[in-house]
Amino acid sequence: MTTKLKPFTTGTLTARWSHLHAPDVKFGEDAANHSITVIVDEDLQKQLNDMVKEADASKINGLREDDEGVTLLKAKSKTWVKKGNQTFPCRDAKAQPTTVTPFGGDHVRLRLSPVKLTRDGSLSFFLNGCQIIERNQVDGGTGGFEPTDGFVDNGLADTEMASEESTEDIPF
């Protein structure tokens, strides 16, 4: 038996990782789920602490620190996987449905449902919704590089390689 608490919506958080574009099947198809990992800020930490007190929980499942001491929260959902959906349904900043899913660095708000588990008194936060507030545009699509002088592929490189491969023997 589990105890469900009132669902809540977080403030804007930074996504570290997500499996909302496709289910995470690392532990097999039976364990498939959608998930998102976010950086825990002060406001979310306060909400989590309040939920632990309200539920009289022993710990929070999915809460951990990375190698740099940053606190992360992972929230999961099996609901859409069970319904046969490949992608978790997200909302844009205007709360309208979108086919876009968040990735690392994107700013999101999450709708979470806290549930106290009877087996050990721990508290899990299940993902009910994800709203993308801002997409990560850090490098403007340049892969982190600044433009410089030098080689520019004008679409000819692959064509030239293909014609060379078809007429010459490769010496190895």
mmCIF file of C-alpha atoms in Angstrom:
data_model
loop_
_atom_site.group_PDB
_atom_site.id
_atom_site.type_symbol
_atom_site.label_atom_id
_atom_site.label_comp_id
_atom_site.label_asym_id
_atom_site.label_seq_id
_atom_site.Cartn_x
_atom_site.Cartn_y
_atom_site.Cartn_z
ATOM 1 C CA MET A 1 0.000 0.000 0.000
ATOM 2 C CA THR A 2 1.226 3.475 -0.798
ATOM 3 C CA THR A 3 0.214 6.913 0.412
ATOM 4 C CA LYS A 4 -0.317 9.511 -2.297
ATOM 5 C CA LEU A 5 0.240 13.157 -1.490
ATOM 6 C CA LYS A 6 -1.032 16.194 -3.369
ATOM 7 C CA PRO A 7 0.706 16.674 -6.769
ATOM 8 C CA PHE A 8 2.588 19.944 -7.261
ATOM 9 C CA THR A 9 4.299 21.921 -10.009
ATOM 10 C CA THR A 10 7.922 22.937 -9.612
ATOM 11 C CA GLY A 11 9.437 26.275 -10.470
ATOM 12 C CA THR A 12 11.713 26.487 -13.506
ATOM 13 C CA LEU A 13 14.545 23.945 -13.267
ATOM 14 C CA THR A 14 17.495 22.982 -15.449
ATOM 15 C CA ALA A 15 17.269 19.540 -17.028
ATOM 16 C CA ARG A 16 20.422 17.474 -16.757
ATOM 17 C CA TRP A 17 19.187 14.422 -18.675
ATOM 18 C CA SER A 18 15.928 13.074 -20.043
ATOM 19 C CA HIS A 19 14.416 9.951 -21.475
ATOM 20 C CA LEU A 20 11.232 11.655 -22.612
ATOM 21 C CA HIS A 21 11.885 11.244 -26.348
ATOM 22 C CA ALA A 22 11.824 7.444 -25.920
ATOM 23 C CA PRO A 23 11.414 5.056 -22.981
ATOM 24 C CA ASP A 24 14.489 4.052 -20.986
ATOM 25 C CA VAL A 25 14.807 0.293 -21.465
ATOM 26 C CA LYS A 26 18.172 -0.162 -19.713
ATOM 27 C CA PHE A 27 16.667 -2.726 -17.340
ATOM 28 C CA GLY A 28 14.457 -4.414 -19.954
ATOM 29 C CA GLU A 29 11.132 -3.799 -21.627
ATOM 30 C CA ASP A 30 9.171 -4.708 -18.472
ATOM 31 C CA ALA A 31 10.929 -1.906 -16.567
ATOM 32 C CA ALA A 32 10.641 0.662 -19.404
ATOM 33 C CA ASN A 33 9.808 4.190 -18.288
ATOM 34 C CA HIS A 34 10.126 7.831 -19.249
ATOM 35 C CA SER A 35 12.303 9.888 -16.911
ATOM 36 C CA ILE A 36 13.914 13.259 -16.442
ATOM 37 C CA THR A 37 16.757 14.311 -14.171
ATOM 38 C CA VAL A 38 16.847 17.941 -13.037
ATOM 39 C CA ILE A 39 19.189 20.058 -10.955
ATOM 40 C CA VAL A 40 17.669 20.704 -7.538
ATOM 41 C CA ASP A 41 17.634 24.422 -6.738
ATOM 42 C CA GLU A 42 16.834 26.020 -3.351
ATOM 43 C CA ASP A 43 13.097 26.303 -4.084
ATOM 44 C CA LEU A 44 12.758 22.673 -5.120
ATOM 45 C CA GLN A 45 14.843 21.551 -2.129
ATOM 46 C CA LYS A 46 12.413 23.399 0.148
ATOM 47 C CA GLN A 47 9.429 21.723 -1.568
ATOM 48 C CA LEU A 48 11.088 18.308 -1.209
ATOM 49 C CA ASN A 49 11.876 18.923 2.464
ATOM 50 C CA ASP A 50 8.268 19.982 3.102
ATOM 51 C CA MET A 51 6.998 16.812 1.408
ATOM 52 C CA VAL A 52 9.319 14.617 3.496
ATOM 53 C CA LYS A 53 7.968 16.232 6.677
ATOM 54 C CA GLU A 54 4.339 15.997 5.533
ATOM 55 C CA ALA A 55 4.692 12.331 4.611
ATOM 56 C CA ASP A 56 6.977 11.499 7.558
ATOM 57 C CA ALA A 57 9.209 9.786 4.986
ATOM 58 C CA SER A 58 12.596 8.186 5.651
ATOM 59 C CA LYS A 59 14.281 9.367 2.439
ATOM 60 C CA ILE A 60 13.665 10.567 -1.123
ATOM 61 C CA ASN A 61 14.091 8.063 -3.947
ATOM 62 C CA GLY A 62 15.807 9.431 -7.054
ATOM 63 C CA LEU A 63 17.699 12.150 -5.157
ATOM 64 C CA ARG A 64 21.489 12.057 -5.451
ATOM 65 C CA GLU A 65 24.613 14.179 -5.789
ATOM 66 C CA ASP A 66 26.784 14.061 -8.904
ATOM 67 C CA ASP A 67 30.598 14.040 -8.881
ATOM 68 C CA GLU A 68 30.661 17.839 -8.564
ATOM 69 C CA GLY A 69 28.334 17.946 -5.550
ATOM 70 C CA VAL A 70 25.284 19.102 -7.531
ATOM 71 C CA THR A 71 22.028 17.665 -6.184
ATOM 72 C CA LEU A 72 19.883 15.957 -8.824
ATOM 73 C CA LEU A 73 16.342 14.580 -8.779
ATOM 74 C CA LYS A 74 15.170 11.886 -11.171
ATOM 75 C CA ALA A 75 11.422 11.546 -11.703
ATOM 76 C CA LYS A 76 9.907 8.664 -13.682
ATOM 77 C CA SER A 77 6.642 7.699 -15.325
ATOM 78 C CA LYS A 78 5.404 4.395 -16.741
ATOM 79 C CA THR A 79 1.971 5.754 -17.662
ATOM 80 C CA TRP A 80 2.676 6.667 -21.282
ATOM 81 C CA VAL A 81 4.803 3.569 -21.899
ATOM 82 C CA LYS A 82 1.874 1.403 -20.757
ATOM 83 C CA LYS A 83 -0.368 3.315 -23.185
ATOM 84 C CA GLY A 84 2.033 2.463 -26.010
ATOM 85 C CA ASN A 85 3.422 5.972 -26.493
ATOM 86 C CA GLN A 86 7.061 6.225 -27.532
ATOM 87 C CA THR A 87 7.338 9.883 -26.489
ATOM 88 C CA PHE A 88 6.278 11.483 -23.202
ATOM 89 C CA PRO A 89 3.828 14.336 -23.960
ATOM 90 C CA CYS A 90 5.314 17.739 -23.096
ATOM 91 C CA ARG A 91 3.958 21.284 -23.108
ATOM 92 C CA ASP A 92 5.548 24.472 -24.373
ATOM 93 C CA ALA A 93 5.833 27.709 -22.380
ATOM 94 C CA LYS A 94 2.254 28.635 -23.347
ATOM 95 C CA ALA A 95 1.068 25.264 -21.930
ATOM 96 C CA GLN A 96 0.223 23.983 -25.417
ATOM 97 C CA PRO A 97 1.109 20.407 -26.458
ATOM 98 C CA THR A 98 4.424 20.045 -28.295
ATOM 99 C CA THR A 99 6.265 17.157 -29.930
ATOM 100 C CA VAL A 100 9.571 18.578 -28.632
ATOM 101 C CA THR A 101 11.143 16.948 -25.585
ATOM 102 C CA PRO A 102 13.729 18.532 -23.297
ATOM 103 C CA PHE A 103 17.406 17.633 -23.140
ATOM 104 C CA GLY A 104 20.343 18.690 -20.972
ATOM 105 C CA GLY A 105 20.465 22.415 -20.283
ATOM 106 C CA ASP A 106 16.827 23.068 -21.190
ATOM 107 C CA HIS A 107 14.708 24.875 -18.599
ATOM 108 C CA VAL A 108 11.579 22.992 -17.559
ATOM 109 C CA ARG A 109 8.781 22.913 -15.025
ATOM 110 C CA LEU A 110 7.624 19.527 -13.795
ATOM 111 C CA ARG A 111 4.307 18.285 -12.453
ATOM 112 C CA LEU A 112 5.233 15.765 -9.757
ATOM 113 C CA SER A 113 3.162 13.338 -7.692
ATOM 114 C CA PRO A 114 4.756 12.389 -4.379
ATOM 115 C CA VAL A 115 4.046 8.872 -3.150
ATOM 116 C CA LYS A 116 5.174 7.372 0.161
ATOM 117 C CA LEU A 117 6.050 3.719 -0.282
ATOM 118 C CA THR A 118 4.934 1.333 2.450
ATOM 119 C CA ARG A 119 7.845 -1.081 1.963
ATOM 120 C CA ASP A 120 10.432 1.279 3.482
ATOM 121 C CA GLY A 121 8.721 4.595 4.201
ATOM 122 C CA SER A 122 10.598 6.314 1.367
ATOM 123 C CA LEU A 123 9.172 9.030 -0.860
ATOM 124 C CA SER A 124 9.128 8.797 -4.673
ATOM 125 C CA PHE A 125 8.223 11.594 -7.075
ATOM 126 C CA PHE A 126 6.420 10.392 -10.175
ATOM 127 C CA LEU A 127 6.404 12.516 -13.323
ATOM 128 C CA ASN A 128 2.926 13.667 -14.364
ATOM 129 C CA GLY A 129 3.911 16.423 -16.770
ATOM 130 C CA CYS A 130 6.737 18.441 -18.273
ATOM 131 C CA GLN A 131 6.596 22.001 -19.556
ATOM 132 C CA ILE A 132 9.529 23.293 -21.599
ATOM 133 C CA ILE A 133 10.162 26.902 -20.637
ATOM 134 C CA GLU A 134 13.345 27.552 -22.593
ATOM 135 C CA ARG A 135 15.439 25.453 -24.965
ATOM 136 C CA ASN A 136 19.208 25.324 -24.459
ATOM 137 C CA GLN A 137 20.709 27.549 -27.127
ATOM 138 C CA VAL A 138 24.184 27.744 -25.586
ATOM 139 C CA ASP A 139 26.227 27.118 -28.734
ATOM 140 C CA GLY A 140 23.731 28.177 -31.406
ATOM 141 C CA GLY A 141 24.062 24.794 -33.140
ATOM 142 C CA THR A 142 27.822 25.043 -33.730
ATOM 143 C CA GLY A 143 28.741 22.125 -31.477
ATOM 144 C CA GLY A 144 30.553 24.464 -29.093
ATOM 145 C CA PHE A 145 33.010 25.742 -31.727
ATOM 146 C CA GLU A 146 33.504 29.316 -32.916
ATOM 147 C CA PRO A 147 33.740 29.786 -36.724
ATOM 148 C CA THR A 148 37.317 30.126 -38.036
ATOM 149 C CA ASP A 149 39.152 30.233 -41.373
ATOM 150 C CA GLY A 150 39.900 26.896 -43.025
ATOM 151 C CA PHE A 151 38.083 23.940 -44.528
ATOM 152 C CA VAL A 152 34.433 24.508 -45.425
ATOM 153 C CA ASP A 153 32.314 21.625 -46.695
ATOM 154 C CA ASN A 154 30.096 23.038 -49.432
ATOM 155 C CA GLY A 155 28.538 19.644 -50.001
ATOM 156 C CA LEU A 156 31.362 18.582 -52.336
ATOM 157 C CA ALA A 157 33.488 16.555 -49.923
ATOM 158 C CA ASP A 158 31.259 13.473 -49.934
ATOM 159 C CA THR A 159 30.763 13.655 -53.706
ATOM 160 C CA GLU A 160 34.516 13.939 -54.380
ATOM 161 C CA MET A 161 35.269 11.073 -51.959
ATOM 162 C CA ALA A 162 32.670 8.868 -53.607
ATOM 163 C CA SER A 163 34.078 9.475 -57.105
ATOM 164 C CA GLU A 164 37.677 8.879 -55.926
ATOM 165 C CA GLU A 165 36.700 5.629 -54.200
ATOM 166 C CA SER A 166 35.033 4.297 -57.311
ATOM 167 C CA THR A 167 38.053 4.937 -59.593
ATOM 168 C CA GLU A 168 41.058 4.206 -57.388
ATOM 169 C CA ASP A 169 42.251 1.225 -55.404
ATOM 170 C CA ILE A 170 42.780 1.954 -51.738
ATOM 171 C CA PRO A 171 46.385 1.041 -50.775
ATOM 172 C CA PHE A 172 45.727 -0.811 -47.491
#
